[in-house]
Short mmCIF file of C-alpha atoms in Angstrom, two decimals:
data_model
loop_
_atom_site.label_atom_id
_atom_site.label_comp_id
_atom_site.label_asym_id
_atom_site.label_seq_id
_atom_site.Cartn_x
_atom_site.Cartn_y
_atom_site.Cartn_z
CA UNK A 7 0.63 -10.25 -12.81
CA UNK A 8 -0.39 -7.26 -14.33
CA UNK A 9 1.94 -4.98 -17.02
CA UNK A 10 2.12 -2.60 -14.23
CA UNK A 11 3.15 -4.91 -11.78
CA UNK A 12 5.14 -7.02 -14.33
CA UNK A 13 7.39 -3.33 -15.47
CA UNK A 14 8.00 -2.24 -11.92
CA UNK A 15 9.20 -5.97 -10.97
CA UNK A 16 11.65 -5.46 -14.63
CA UNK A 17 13.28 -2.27 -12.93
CA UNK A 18 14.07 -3.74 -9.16
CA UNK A 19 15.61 -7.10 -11.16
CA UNK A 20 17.74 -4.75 -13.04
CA UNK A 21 18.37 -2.68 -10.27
CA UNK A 22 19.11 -5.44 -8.30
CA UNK A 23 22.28 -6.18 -9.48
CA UNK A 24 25.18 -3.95 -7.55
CA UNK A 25 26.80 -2.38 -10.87
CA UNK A 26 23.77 -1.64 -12.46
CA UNK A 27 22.65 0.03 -9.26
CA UNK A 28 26.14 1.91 -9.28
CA UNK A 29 25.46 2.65 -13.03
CA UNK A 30 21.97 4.12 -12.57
CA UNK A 31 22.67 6.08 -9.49
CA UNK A 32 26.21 7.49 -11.03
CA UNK A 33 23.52 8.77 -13.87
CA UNK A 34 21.01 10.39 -11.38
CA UNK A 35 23.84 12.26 -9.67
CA UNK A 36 24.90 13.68 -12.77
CA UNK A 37 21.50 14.73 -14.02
CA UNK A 38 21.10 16.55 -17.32
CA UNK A 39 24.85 16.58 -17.77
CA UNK A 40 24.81 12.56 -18.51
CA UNK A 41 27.60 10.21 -19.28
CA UNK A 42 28.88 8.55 -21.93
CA UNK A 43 29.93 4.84 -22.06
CA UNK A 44 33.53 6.25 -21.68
CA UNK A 45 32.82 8.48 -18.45
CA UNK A 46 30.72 5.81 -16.49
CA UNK A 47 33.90 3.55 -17.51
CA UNK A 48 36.07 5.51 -15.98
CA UNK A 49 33.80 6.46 -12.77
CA UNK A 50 33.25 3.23 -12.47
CA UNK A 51 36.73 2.06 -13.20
CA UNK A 52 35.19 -1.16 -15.23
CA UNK A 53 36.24 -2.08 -18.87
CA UNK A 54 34.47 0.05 -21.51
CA UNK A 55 32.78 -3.13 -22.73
CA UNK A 56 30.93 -3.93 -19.40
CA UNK A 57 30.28 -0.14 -18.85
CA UNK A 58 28.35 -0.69 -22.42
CA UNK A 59 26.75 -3.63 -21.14
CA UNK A 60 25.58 -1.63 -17.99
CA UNK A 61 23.99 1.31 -19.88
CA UNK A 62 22.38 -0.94 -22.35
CA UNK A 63 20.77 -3.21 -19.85
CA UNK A 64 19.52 0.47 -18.01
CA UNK A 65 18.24 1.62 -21.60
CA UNK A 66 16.33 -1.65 -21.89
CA UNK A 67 14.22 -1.61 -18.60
CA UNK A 68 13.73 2.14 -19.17
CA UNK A 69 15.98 3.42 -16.73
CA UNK A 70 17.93 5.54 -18.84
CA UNK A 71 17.70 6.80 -22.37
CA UNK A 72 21.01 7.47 -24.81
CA UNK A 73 22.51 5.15 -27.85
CA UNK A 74 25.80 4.17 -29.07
CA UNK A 75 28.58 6.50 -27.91
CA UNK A 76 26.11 9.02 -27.28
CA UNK A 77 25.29 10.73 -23.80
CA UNK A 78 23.15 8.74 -21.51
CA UNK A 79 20.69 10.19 -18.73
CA UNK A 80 18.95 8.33 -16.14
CA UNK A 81 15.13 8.29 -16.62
CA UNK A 82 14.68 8.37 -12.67
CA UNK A 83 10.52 9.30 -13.39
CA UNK A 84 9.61 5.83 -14.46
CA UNK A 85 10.40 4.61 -10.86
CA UNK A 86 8.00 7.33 -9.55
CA UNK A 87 5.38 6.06 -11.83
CA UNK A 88 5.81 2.41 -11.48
CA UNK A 89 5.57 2.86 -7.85
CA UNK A 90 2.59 5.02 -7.96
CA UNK A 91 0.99 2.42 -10.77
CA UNK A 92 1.61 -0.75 -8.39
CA UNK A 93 -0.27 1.84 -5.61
CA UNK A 94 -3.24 1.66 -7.45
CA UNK A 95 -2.87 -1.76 -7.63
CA UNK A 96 -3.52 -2.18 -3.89
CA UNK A 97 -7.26 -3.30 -2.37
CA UNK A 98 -7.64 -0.21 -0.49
CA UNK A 99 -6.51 2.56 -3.03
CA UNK A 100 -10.02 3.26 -4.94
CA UNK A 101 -11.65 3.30 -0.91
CA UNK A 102 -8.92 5.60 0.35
CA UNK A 103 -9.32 8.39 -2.51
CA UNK A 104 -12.90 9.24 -0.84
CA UNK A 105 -10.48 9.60 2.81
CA UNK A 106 -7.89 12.13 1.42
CA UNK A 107 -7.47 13.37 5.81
CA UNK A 108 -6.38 9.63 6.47
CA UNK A 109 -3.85 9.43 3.53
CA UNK A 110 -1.27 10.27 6.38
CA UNK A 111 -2.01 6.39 8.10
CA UNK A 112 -0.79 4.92 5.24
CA UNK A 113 2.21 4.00 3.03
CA UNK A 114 1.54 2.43 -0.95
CA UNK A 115 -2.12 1.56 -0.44
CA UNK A 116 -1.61 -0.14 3.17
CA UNK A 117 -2.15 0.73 6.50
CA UNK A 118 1.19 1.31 8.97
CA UNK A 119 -0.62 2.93 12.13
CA UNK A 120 -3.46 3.63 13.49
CA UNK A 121 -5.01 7.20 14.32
CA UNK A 122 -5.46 8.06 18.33
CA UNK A 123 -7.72 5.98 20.15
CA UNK A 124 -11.48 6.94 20.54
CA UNK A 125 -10.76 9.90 17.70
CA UNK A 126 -13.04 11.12 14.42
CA UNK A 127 -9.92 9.55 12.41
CA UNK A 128 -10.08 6.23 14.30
CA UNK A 129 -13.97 6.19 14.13
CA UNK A 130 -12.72 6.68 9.97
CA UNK A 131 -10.30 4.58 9.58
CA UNK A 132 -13.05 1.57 10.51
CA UNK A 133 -15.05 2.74 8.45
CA UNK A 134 -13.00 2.60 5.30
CA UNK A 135 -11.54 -0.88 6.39
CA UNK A 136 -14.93 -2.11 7.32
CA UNK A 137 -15.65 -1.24 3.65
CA UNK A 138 -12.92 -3.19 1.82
CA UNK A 139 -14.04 -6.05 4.33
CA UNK A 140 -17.66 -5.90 3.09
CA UNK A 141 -18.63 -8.89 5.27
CA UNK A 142 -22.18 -9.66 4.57
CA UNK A 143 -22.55 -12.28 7.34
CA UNK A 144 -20.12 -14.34 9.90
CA UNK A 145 -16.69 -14.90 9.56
CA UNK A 146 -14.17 -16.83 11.24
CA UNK A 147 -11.01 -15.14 12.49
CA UNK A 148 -8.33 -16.97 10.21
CA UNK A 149 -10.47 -15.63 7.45
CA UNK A 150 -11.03 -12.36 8.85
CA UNK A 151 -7.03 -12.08 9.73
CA UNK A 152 -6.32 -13.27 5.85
CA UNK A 153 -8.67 -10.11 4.41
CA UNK A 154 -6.78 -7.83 6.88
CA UNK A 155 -3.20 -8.79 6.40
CA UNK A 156 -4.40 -7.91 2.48
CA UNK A 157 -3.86 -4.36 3.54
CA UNK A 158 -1.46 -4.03 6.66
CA UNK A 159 0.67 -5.62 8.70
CA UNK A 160 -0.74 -4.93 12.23
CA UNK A 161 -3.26 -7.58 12.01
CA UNK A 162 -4.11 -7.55 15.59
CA UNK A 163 -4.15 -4.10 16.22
CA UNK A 164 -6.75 -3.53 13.28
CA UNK A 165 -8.67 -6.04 14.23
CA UNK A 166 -9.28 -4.67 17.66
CA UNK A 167 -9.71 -1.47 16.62
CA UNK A 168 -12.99 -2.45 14.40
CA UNK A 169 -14.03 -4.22 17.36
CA UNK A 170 -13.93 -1.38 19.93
CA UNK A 171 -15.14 1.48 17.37
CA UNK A 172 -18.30 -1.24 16.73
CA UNK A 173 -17.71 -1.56 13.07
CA UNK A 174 -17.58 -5.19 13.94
CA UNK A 175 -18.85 -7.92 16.39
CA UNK A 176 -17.34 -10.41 18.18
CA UNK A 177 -18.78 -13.43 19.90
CA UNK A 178 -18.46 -14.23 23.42
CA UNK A 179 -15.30 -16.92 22.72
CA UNK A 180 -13.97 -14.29 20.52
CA UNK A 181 -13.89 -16.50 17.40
CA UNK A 182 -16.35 -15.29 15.31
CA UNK A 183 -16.89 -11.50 14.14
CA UNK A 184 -19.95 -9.98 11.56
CA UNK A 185 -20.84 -6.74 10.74
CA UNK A 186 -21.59 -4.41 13.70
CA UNK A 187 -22.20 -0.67 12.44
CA UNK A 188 -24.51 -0.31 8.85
CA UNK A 189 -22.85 2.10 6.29
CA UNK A 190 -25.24 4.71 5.41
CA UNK A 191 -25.38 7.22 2.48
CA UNK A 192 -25.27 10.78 2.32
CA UNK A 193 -26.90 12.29 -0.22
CA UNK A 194 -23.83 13.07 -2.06
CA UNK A 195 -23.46 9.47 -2.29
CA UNK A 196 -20.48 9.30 -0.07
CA UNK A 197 -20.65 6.72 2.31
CA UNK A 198 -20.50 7.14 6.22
CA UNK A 199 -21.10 5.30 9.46
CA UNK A 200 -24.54 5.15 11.28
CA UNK A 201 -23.17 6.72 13.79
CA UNK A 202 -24.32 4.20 16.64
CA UNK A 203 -22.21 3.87 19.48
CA UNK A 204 -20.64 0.13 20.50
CA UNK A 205 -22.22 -1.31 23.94
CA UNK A 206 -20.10 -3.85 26.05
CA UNK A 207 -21.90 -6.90 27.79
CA UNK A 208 -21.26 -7.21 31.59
CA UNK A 209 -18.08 -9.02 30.94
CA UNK A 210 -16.85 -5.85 29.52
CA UNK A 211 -16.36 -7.45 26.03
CA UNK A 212 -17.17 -4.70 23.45
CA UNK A 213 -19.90 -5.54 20.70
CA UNK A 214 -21.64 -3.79 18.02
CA UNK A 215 -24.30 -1.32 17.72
CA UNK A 216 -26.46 -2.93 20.26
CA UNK A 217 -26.93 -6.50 19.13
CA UNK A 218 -24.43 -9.32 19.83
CA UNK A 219 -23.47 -12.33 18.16
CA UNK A 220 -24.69 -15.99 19.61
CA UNK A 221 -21.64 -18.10 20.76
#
């Protein structure tokens, strides 16, 4: 686990427990104004002691600043930057900087839907996941469902979706998928689709760019 990872998991644990919560979220509501050990006692209507304990614990994971009998404040910006830290954490965040129009499809570095069917987005969207796959030959689909499920929970849905925009082929028993459309280069270095259109065999089962995988 990384320190990112590691701080952020520090903050939910502390947060985790219902009077800490209660602690932290009395602090927020009062903003600049604070507390002191006394107030969040009484708000709280716990023993000074444990409203000590509280605050302390907060102070410790970062959550709050303050000392002694001093006025405490909730430090509410670390959560915002843990989160955003643990984003770049995820597979598909350095990809999805170079697709700032498709930022909208997804939630902390994963994808949670899918843009409109035959659309320039959807046509995008394969093309950045077809990146993080970077298959460079066959795969089967329990691996292919393993990279996908890496970076969202509609498994199926994706994996259909690659199929039917071309960025990937599928064999005849619909086992086996490899790499349908080529990524190109513009001359910016950004990297795009070749722009060739999926065909579909007389069964109606849709294939790459023009070539289809043996069975």
């Amino acid at each position: 686990m990384s320190a990112d990872a590691a701080r952020a998991a520090e903050m939910l644990s502390q947060l985790s427990a219902p009077q800490r919560l209660a602690a932290f979220a009395e602090l927020v509501r009062r903003g600049a104004e604070g507390a002191t050990i006394a107030e969040l006692a009484y708000t709280l209507d716990v023993p000074v002691q444990k409203s000590g304990e509280l605050l302390a614990r907060l102070v410790g994971a970062g959550l709050a600043t303050g000392t002694g009998n001093g006025v405490y404040r909730a430090n509410a910006g670390v959560l915002r930057e843990a989160a955003a830290a643990v984003d770049k954490m995820q597979p598909l965040s350095p990809l999805l900087a170079s697709y700032p129009q498709l930022k909208g499809y997804f939630a902390h570095g994963r994808l949670t839907s899918l843009p409109p069917t035959l659309s320039e987005r959807s046509e995008q969207t394969g093309e950045l996941i077809v990146r993080f796959l970077a298959l460079d030959g066959l795969c089967d689909e329990d691996e292919l469902n393993r990279r996908l499920a890496r970076v969202t929970d509609d498994v199926a849905g994706v994996r259909r979706m690659l199929v039917d925009t071309g960025w990937l082929e599928r064999d005849r028993a619909g086992t086996t998928y490899g790499p349908g459309r080529k990524l190109e280069s513009d001359r910016a270095g950004t990297t795009y689709g070749a722009g060739r259109k999926p065909e579909s065999d007389r069964a109606g089962t849709t294939y790459g760019a023009g070539r289809k995988l043996e069975s």
